[in-house]
XYZ file of N, CA and C in Angstrom:
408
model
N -30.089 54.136 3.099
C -30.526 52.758 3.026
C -30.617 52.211 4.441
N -31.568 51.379 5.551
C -31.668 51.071 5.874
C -31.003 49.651 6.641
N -30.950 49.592 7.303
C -29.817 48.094 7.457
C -30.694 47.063 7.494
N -29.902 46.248 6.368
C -30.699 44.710 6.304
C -30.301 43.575 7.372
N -31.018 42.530 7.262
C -31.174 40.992 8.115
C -30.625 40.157 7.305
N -30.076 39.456 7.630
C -29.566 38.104 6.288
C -30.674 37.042 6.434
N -31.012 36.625 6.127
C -31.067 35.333 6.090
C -30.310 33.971 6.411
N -30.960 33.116 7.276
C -29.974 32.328 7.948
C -29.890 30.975 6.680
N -30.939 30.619 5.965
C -31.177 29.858 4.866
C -29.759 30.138 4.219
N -29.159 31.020 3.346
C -27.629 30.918 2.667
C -26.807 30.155 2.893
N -26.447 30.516 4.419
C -25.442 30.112 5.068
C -25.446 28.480 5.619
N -26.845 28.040 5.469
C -26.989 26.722 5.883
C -26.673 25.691 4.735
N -26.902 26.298 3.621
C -26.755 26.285 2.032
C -25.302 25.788 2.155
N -24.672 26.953 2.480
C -23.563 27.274 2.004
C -22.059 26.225 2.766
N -22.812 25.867 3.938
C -22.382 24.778 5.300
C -22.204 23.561 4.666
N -23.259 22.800 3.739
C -23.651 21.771 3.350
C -22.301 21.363 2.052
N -21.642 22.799 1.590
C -21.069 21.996 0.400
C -19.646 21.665 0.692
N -18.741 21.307 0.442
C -17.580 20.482 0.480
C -16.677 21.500 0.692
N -16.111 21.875 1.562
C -14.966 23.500 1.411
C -13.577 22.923 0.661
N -13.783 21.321 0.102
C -12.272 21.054 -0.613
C -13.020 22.179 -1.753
N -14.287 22.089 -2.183
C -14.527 22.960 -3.441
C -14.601 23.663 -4.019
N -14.066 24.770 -2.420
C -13.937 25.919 -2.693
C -12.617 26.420 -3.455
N -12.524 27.858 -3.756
C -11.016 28.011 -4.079
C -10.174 28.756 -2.735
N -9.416 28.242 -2.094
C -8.068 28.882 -1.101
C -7.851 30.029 -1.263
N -7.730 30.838 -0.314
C -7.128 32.143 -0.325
C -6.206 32.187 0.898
N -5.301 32.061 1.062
C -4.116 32.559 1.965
C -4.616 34.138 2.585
N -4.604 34.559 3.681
C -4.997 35.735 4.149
C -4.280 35.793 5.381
N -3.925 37.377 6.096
C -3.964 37.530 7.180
C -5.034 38.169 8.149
N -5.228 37.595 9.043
C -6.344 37.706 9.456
C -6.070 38.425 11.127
N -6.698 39.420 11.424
C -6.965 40.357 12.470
C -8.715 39.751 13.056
N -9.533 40.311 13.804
C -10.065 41.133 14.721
C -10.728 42.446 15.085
N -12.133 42.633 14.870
C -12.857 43.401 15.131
C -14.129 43.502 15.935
N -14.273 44.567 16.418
C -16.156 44.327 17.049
C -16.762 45.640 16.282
N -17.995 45.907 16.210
C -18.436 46.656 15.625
C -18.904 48.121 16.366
N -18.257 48.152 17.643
C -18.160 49.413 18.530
C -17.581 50.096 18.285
N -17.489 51.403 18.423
C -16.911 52.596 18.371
C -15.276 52.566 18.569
N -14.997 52.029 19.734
C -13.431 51.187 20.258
C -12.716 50.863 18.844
N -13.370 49.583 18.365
C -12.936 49.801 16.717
C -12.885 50.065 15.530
N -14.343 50.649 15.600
C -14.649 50.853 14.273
C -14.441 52.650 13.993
N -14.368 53.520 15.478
C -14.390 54.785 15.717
C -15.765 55.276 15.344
N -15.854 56.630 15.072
C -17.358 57.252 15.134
C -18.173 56.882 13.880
N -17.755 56.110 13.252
C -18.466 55.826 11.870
C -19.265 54.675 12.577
N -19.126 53.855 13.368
C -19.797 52.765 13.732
C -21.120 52.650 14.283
N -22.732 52.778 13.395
C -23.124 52.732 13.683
C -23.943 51.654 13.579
N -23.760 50.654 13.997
C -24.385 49.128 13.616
C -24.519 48.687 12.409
N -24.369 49.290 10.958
C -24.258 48.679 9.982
C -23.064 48.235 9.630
N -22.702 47.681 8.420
C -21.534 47.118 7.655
C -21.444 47.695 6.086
N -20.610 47.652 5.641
C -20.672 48.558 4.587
C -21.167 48.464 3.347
N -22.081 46.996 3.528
C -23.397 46.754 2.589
C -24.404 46.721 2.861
N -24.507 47.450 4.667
C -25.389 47.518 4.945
C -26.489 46.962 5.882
N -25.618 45.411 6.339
C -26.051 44.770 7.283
C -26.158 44.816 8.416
N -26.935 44.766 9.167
C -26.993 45.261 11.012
C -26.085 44.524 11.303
N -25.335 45.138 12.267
C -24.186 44.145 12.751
C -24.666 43.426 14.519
N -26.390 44.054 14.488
C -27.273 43.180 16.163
C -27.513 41.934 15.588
N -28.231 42.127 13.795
C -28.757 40.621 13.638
C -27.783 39.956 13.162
N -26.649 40.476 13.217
C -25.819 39.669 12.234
C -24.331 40.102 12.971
N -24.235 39.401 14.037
C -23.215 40.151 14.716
C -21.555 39.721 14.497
N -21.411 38.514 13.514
C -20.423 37.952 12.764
C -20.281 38.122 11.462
N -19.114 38.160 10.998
C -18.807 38.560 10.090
C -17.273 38.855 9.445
N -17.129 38.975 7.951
C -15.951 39.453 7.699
C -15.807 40.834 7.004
N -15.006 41.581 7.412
C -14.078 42.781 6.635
C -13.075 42.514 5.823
N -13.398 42.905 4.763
C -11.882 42.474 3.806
C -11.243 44.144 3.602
N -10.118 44.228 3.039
C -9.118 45.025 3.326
C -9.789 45.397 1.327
N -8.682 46.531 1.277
C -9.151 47.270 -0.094
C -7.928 45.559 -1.014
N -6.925 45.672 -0.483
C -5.946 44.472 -1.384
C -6.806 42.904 -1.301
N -7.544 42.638 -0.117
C -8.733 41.154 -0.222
C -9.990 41.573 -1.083
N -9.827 42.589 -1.607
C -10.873 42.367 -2.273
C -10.869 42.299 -4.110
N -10.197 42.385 -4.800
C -9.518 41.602 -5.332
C -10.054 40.049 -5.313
N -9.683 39.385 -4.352
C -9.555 38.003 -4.418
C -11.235 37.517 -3.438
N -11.800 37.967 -2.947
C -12.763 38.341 -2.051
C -13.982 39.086 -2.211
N -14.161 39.588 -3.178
C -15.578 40.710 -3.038
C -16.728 40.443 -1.884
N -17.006 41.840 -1.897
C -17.981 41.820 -1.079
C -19.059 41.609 -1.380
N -20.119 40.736 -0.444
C -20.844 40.079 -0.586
C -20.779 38.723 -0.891
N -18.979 38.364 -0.652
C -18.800 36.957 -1.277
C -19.197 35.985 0.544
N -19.351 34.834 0.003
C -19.627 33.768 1.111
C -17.792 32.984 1.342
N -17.294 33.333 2.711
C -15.954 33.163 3.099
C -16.084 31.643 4.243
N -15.405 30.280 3.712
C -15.194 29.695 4.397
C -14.167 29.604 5.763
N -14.408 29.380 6.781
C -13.125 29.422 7.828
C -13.171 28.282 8.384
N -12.112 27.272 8.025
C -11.719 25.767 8.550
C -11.922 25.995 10.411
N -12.577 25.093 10.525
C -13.169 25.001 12.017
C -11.135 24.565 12.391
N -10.773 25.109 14.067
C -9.462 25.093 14.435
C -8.070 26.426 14.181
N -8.808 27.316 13.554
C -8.228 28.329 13.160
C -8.852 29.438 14.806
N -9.521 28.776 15.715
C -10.050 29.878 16.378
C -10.954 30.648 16.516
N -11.893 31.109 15.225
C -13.026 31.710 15.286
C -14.301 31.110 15.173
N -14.728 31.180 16.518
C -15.804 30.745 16.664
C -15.988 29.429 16.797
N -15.273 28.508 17.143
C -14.995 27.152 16.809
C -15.905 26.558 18.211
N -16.338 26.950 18.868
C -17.116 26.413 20.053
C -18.709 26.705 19.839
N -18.820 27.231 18.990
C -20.210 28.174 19.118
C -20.668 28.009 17.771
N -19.828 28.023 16.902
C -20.562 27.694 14.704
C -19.615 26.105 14.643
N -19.474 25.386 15.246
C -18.855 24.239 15.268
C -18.936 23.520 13.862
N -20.225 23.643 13.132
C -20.421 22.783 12.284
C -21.202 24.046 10.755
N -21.153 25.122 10.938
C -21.790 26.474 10.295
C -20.487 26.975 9.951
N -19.210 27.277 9.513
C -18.190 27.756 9.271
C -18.618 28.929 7.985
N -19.794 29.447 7.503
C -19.041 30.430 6.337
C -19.845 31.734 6.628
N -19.498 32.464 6.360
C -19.830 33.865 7.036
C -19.697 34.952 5.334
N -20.380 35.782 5.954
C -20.411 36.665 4.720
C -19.415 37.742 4.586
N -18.692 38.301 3.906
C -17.820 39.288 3.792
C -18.682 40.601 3.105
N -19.587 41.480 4.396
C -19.818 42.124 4.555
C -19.484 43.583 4.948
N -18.324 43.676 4.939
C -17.739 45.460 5.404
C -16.603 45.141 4.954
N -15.643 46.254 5.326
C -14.617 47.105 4.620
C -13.550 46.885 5.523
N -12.729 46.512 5.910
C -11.306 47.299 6.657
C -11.436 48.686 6.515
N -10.496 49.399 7.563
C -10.501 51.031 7.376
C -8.920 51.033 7.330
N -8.394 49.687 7.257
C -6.814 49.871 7.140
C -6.719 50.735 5.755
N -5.684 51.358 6.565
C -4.439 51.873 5.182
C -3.813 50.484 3.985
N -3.012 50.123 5.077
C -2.106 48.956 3.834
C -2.779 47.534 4.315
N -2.520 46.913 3.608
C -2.802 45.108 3.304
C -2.356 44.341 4.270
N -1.529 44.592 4.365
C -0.684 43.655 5.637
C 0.733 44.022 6.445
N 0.135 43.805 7.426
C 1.835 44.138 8.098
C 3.008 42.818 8.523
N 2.615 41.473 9.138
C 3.464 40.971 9.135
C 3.200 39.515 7.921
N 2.993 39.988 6.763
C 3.073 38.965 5.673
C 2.655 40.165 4.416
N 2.442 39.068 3.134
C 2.703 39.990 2.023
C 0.672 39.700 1.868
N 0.350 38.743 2.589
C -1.064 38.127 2.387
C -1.905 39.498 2.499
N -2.620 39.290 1.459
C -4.415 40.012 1.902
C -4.607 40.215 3.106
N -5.300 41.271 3.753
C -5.559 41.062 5.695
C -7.122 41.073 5.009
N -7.896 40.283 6.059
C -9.158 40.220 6.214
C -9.742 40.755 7.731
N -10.664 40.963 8.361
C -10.792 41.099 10.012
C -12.342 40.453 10.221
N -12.379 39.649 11.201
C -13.036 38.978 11.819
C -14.401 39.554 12.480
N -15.157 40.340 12.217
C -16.228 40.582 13.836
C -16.815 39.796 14.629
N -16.356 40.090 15.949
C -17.212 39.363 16.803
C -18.374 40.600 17.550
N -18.910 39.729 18.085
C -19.640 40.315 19.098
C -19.406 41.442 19.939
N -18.428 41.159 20.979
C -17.868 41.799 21.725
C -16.548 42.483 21.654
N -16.124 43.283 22.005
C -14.519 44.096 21.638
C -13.591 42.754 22.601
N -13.834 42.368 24.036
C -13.247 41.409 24.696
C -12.852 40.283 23.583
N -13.930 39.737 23.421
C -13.687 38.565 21.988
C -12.508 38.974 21.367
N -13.040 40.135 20.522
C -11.916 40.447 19.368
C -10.596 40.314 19.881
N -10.591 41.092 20.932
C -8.958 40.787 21.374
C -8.239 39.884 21.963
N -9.253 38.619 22.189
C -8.672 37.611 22.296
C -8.199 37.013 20.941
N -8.906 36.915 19.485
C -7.770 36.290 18.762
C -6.798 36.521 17.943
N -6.180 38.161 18.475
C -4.809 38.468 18.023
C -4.924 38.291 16.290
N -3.778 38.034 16.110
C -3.326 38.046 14.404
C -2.877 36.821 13.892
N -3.086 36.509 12.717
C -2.695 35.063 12.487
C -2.438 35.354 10.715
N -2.082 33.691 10.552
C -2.090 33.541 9.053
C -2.506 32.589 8.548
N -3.822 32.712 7.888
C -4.285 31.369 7.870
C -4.875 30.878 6.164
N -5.268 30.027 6.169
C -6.420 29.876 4.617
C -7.417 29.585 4.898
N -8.319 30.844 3.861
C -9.728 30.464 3.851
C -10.125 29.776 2.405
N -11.133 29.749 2.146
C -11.832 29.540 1.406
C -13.344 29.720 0.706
């Protein structure tokens, strides 16, 4: 299969509605880029539904235990102040949960779901460490 483009229309959609309306998910949340560095030799610009990770260089990974509560292909709110991306999607907060974790277990310092973040760059990623936060 070929790697797809999203569409930016969803997500503008998806910006517009009220995130009280969503439902909460408590998660722990990591950090990724889609280079080799982290993803190892499997990384070749897609995501694991398939999305280029050039046109679409943000994004979420949910873990095998977030998905469950998360499926893929679901639309993931992230409260602007949590850190990601908060200078740059200021007012765009929901991103698609497009790939996989390659973790083993769920979480290491909580009992929460882990989710992971992609950015752009591997530098990025490792600037925002580990946290615990709620999405929606």
């Amino acid at each position: 299969m070929g790697a797809r483009v999203r569409l930016i229309l969803p997500l503008l959609l998806c910006a517009a509605i009220n995130a009280a309306e969503w439902r909460a998910v408590d998660v722990e949340v990591t950090s990724y880029c889609p280079g080799e560095c982290c993803c190892g030799k499997s990384a070749d610009g897609t995501t694991a539904d398939g999305t280029s990770t050039t046109a679409t260089p943000y994004g979420v990974a949910i873990s095998r235990a977030a998905e469950r509560q998360i499926p893929l292909g679901s639309v993931v709110w992230i409260p602007l102040g949590e850190g990601y991306l908060d200078e740059s999607r200021a007012t765009d907060r929901a991103f698609f949960a497009d790939d996989r974790t390659h973790r083993k277990t769920a979480a290491t310092i909580s009992d929460r779901p882990l989710i992971d973040l992609r950015y752009r760059t591997h530098y990025s990623a490792t600037q925002f460490g580990r946290k615990l936060i709620t999405i929606f």
